[in-house]
PDB file of C-alpha atoms in Angstrom:
ATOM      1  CA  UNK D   1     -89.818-105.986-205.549  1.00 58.00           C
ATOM      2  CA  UNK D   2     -92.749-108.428-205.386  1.00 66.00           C
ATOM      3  CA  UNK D   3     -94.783-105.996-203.630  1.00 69.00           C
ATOM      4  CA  UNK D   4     -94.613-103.632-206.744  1.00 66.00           C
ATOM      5  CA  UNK D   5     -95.398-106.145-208.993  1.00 64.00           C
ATOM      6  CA  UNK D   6     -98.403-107.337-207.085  1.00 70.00           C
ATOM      7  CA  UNK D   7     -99.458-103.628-206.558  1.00 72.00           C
ATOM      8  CA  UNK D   8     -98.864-102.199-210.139  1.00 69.00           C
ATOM      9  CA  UNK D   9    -101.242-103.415-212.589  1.00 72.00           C
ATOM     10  CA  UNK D  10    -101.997-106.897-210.388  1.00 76.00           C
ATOM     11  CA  UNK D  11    -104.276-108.285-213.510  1.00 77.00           C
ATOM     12  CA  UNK D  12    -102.661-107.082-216.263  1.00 77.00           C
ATOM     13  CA  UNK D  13     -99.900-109.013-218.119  1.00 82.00           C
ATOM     14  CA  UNK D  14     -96.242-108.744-218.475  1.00 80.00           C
ATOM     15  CA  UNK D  15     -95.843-107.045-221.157  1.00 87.00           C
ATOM     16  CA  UNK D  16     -98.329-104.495-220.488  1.00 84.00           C
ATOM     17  CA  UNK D  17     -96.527-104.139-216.869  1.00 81.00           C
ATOM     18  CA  UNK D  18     -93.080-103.300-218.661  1.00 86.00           C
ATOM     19  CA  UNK D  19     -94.518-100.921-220.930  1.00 90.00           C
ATOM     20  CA  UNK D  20     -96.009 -98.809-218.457  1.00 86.00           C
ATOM     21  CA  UNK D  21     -93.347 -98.971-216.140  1.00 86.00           C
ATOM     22  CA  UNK D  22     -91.097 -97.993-219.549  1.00 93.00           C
ATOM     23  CA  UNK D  23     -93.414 -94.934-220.031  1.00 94.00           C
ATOM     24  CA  UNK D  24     -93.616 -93.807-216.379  1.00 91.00           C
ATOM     25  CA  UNK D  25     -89.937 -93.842-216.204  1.00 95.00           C
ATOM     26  CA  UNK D  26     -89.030 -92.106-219.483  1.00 98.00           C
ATOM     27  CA  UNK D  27     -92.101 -89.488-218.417  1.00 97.00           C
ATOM     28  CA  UNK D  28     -89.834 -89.044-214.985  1.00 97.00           C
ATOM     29  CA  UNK D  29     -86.658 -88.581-217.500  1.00 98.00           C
ATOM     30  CA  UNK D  30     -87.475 -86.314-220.020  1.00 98.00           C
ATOM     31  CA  UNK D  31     -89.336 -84.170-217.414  1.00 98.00           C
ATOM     32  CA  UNK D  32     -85.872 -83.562-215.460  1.00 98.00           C
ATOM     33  CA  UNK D  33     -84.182 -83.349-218.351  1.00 98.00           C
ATOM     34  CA  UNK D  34     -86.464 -80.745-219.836  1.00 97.00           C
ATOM     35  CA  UNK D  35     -86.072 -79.205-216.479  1.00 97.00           C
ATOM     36  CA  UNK D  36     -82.892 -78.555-216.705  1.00 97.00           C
ATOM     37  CA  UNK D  37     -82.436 -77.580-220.092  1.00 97.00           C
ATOM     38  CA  UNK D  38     -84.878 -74.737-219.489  1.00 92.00           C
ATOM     39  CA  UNK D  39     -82.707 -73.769-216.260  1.00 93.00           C
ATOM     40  CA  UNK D  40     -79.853 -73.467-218.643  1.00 96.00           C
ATOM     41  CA  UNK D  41     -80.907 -71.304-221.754  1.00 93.00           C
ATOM     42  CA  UNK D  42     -82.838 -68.806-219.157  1.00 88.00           C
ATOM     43  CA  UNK D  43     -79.295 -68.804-216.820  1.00 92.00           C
ATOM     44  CA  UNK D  44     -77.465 -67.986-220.775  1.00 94.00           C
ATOM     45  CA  UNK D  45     -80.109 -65.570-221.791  1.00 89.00           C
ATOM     46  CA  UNK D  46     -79.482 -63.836-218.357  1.00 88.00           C
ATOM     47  CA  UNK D  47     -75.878 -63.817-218.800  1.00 92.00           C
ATOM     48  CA  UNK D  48     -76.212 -62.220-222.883  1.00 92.00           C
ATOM     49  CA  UNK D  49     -78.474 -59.792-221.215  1.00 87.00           C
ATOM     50  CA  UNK D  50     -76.332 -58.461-218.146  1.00 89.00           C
ATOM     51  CA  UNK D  51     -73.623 -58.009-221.242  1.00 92.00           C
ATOM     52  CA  UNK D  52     -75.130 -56.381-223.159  1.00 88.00           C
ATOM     53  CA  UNK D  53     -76.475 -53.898-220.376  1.00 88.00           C
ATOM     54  CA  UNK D  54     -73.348 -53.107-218.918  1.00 90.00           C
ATOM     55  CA  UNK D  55     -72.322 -52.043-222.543  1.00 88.00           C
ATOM     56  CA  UNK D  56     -75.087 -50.451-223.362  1.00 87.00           C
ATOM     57  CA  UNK D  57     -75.259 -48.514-219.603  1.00 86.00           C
ATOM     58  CA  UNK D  58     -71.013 -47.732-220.779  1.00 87.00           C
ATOM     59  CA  UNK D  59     -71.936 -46.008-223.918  1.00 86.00           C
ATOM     60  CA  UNK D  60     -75.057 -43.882-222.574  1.00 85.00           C
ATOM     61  CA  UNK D  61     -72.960 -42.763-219.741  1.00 84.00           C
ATOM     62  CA  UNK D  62     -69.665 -41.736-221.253  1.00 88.00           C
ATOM     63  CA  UNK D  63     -71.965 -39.551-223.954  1.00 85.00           C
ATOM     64  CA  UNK D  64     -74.109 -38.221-220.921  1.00 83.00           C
ATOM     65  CA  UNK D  65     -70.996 -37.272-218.984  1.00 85.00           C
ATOM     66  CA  UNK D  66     -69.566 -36.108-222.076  1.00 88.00           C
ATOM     67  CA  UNK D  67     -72.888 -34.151-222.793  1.00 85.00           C
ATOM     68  CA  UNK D  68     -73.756 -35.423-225.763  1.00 84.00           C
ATOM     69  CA  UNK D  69     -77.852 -36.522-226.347  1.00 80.00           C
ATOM     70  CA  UNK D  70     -78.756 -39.829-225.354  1.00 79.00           C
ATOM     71  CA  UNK D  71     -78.316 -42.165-228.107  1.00 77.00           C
ATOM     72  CA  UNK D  72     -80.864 -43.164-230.650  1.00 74.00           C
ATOM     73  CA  UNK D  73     -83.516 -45.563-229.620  1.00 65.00           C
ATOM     74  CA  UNK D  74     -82.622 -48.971-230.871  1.00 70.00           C
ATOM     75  CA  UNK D  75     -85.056 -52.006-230.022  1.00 69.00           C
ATOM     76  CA  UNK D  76     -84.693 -53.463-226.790  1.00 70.00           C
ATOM     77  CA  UNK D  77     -82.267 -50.378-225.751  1.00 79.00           C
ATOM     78  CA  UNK D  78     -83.788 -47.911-224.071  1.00 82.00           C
ATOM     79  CA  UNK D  79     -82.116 -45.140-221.896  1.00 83.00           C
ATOM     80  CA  UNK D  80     -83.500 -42.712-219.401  1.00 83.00           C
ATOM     81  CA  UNK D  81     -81.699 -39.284-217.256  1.00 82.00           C
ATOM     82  CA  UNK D  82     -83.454 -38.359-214.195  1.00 82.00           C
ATOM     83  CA  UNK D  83     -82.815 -35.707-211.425  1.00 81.00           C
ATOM     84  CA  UNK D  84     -82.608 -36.750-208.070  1.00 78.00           C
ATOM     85  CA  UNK D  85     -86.022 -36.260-207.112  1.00 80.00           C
ATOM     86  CA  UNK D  86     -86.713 -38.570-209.391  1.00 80.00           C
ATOM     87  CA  UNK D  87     -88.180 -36.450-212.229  1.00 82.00           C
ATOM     88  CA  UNK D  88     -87.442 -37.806-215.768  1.00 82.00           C
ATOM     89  CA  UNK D  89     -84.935 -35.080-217.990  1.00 81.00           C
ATOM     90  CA  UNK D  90     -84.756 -36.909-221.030  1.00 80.00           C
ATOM     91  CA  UNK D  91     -85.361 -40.231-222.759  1.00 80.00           C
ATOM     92  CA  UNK D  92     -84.128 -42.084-225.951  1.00 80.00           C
ATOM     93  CA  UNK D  93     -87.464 -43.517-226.431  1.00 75.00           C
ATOM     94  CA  UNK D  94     -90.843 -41.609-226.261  1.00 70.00           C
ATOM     95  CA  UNK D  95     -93.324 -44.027-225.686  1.00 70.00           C
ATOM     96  CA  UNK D  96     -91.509 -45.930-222.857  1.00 71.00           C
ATOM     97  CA  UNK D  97     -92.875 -46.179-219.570  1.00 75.00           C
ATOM     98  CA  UNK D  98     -91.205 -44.034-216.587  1.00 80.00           C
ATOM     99  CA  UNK D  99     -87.963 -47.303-215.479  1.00 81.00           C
ATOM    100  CA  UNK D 100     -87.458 -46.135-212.417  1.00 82.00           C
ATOM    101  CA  UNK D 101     -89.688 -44.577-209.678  1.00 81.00           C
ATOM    102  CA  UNK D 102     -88.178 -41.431-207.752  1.00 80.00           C
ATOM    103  CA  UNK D 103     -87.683 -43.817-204.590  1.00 81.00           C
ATOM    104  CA  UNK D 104     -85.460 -45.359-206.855  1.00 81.00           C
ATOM    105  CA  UNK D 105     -83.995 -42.539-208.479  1.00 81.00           C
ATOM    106  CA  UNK D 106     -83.098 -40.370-205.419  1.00 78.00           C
ATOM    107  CA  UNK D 107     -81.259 -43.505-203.669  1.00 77.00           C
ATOM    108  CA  UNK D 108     -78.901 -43.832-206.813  1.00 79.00           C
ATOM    109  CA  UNK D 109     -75.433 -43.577-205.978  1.00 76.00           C
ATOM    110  CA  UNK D 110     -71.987 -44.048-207.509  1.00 76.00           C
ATOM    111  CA  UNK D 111     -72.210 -47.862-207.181  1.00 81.00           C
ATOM    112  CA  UNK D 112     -74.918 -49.377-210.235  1.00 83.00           C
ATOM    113  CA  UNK D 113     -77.497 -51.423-209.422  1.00 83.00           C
ATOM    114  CA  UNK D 114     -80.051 -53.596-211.256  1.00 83.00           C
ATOM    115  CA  UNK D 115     -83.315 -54.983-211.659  1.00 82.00           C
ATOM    116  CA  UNK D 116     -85.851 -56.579-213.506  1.00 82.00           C
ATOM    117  CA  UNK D 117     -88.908 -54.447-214.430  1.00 79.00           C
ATOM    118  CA  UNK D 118     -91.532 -56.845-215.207  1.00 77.00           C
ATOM    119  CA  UNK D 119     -90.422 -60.760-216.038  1.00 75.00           C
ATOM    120  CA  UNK D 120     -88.104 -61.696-218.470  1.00 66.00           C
ATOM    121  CA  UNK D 121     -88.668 -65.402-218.849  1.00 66.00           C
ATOM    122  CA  UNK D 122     -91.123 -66.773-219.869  1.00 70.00           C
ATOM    123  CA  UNK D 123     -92.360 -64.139-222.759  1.00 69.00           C
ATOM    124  CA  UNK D 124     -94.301 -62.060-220.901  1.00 67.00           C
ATOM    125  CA  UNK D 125     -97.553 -60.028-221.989  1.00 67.00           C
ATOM    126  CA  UNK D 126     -96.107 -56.514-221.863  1.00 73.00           C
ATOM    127  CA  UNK D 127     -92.587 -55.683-222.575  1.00 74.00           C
ATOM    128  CA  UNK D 128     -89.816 -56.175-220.215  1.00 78.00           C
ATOM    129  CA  UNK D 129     -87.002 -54.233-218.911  1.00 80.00           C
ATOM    130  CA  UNK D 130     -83.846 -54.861-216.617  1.00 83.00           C
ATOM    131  CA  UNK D 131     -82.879 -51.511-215.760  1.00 84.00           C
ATOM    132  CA  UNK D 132     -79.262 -50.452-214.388  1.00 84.00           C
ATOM    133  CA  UNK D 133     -79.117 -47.603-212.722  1.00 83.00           C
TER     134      UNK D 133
END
């Protein structure tokens, strides 16, 4: 322990020594805890997000099977048909870009998949998507 006090601040006096050693420590501290807390609300926001797209992906498929339109754009829920070749039948939204390519689209199957289409956390420039499929 002597060779950190002789090391650390070797002219300056006690209480100066403490008080940095205080602030370096509470800097290590609050940066883990930050850390974590960050890890946290993005795993939670994840979690709110898968919900609501598996009930959101329920709904537009039992109307589509049942075939009824797809429902009304609402913001943030956005919902796509496509043929196998990948070309897009109809959309609930206009203005939204193409979700999945027709690499994507022809290797659907009758299990769903997912995946992020641009970066949900942090707030990205453009918007957003996780598609299921």
């Amino acid at each position: 322990m002597n060779w950190l006090w002789e090391h650390f601040l070797p002219r300056a006096r006690i209480r100066v020594r403490i008080t940095a050693a205080v602030v370096a420590a509470m800097t290590a501290i609050l940066t883990c805890a930050s850390a974590v807390v960050y890890w946290k609300v993005a795993e939670a926001l994840s979690v709110q997000v898968d919900q609501d797209l598996l009930a959101y992906s329920d709904i537009v498929t039992r109307d589509v099977i049942a075939g009824q339109s797809l429902p009304a754009d609402d913001p943030g829920l956005v919902s796509q048909t496509y043929t196998r070749s990948g070309a897009v039948l109809a959309k609930s939204d206009g203005g939204v870009r193409t979700l999945l390519s027709a690499r994507r689209a022809a290797g659907a199957g009758s299990s769903a998949k997912q995946f992020d289409l641009g970066r949900l956390l942090p707030p990205p420039e453009q918007n957003p998507y996780r598609v299921r499929y």
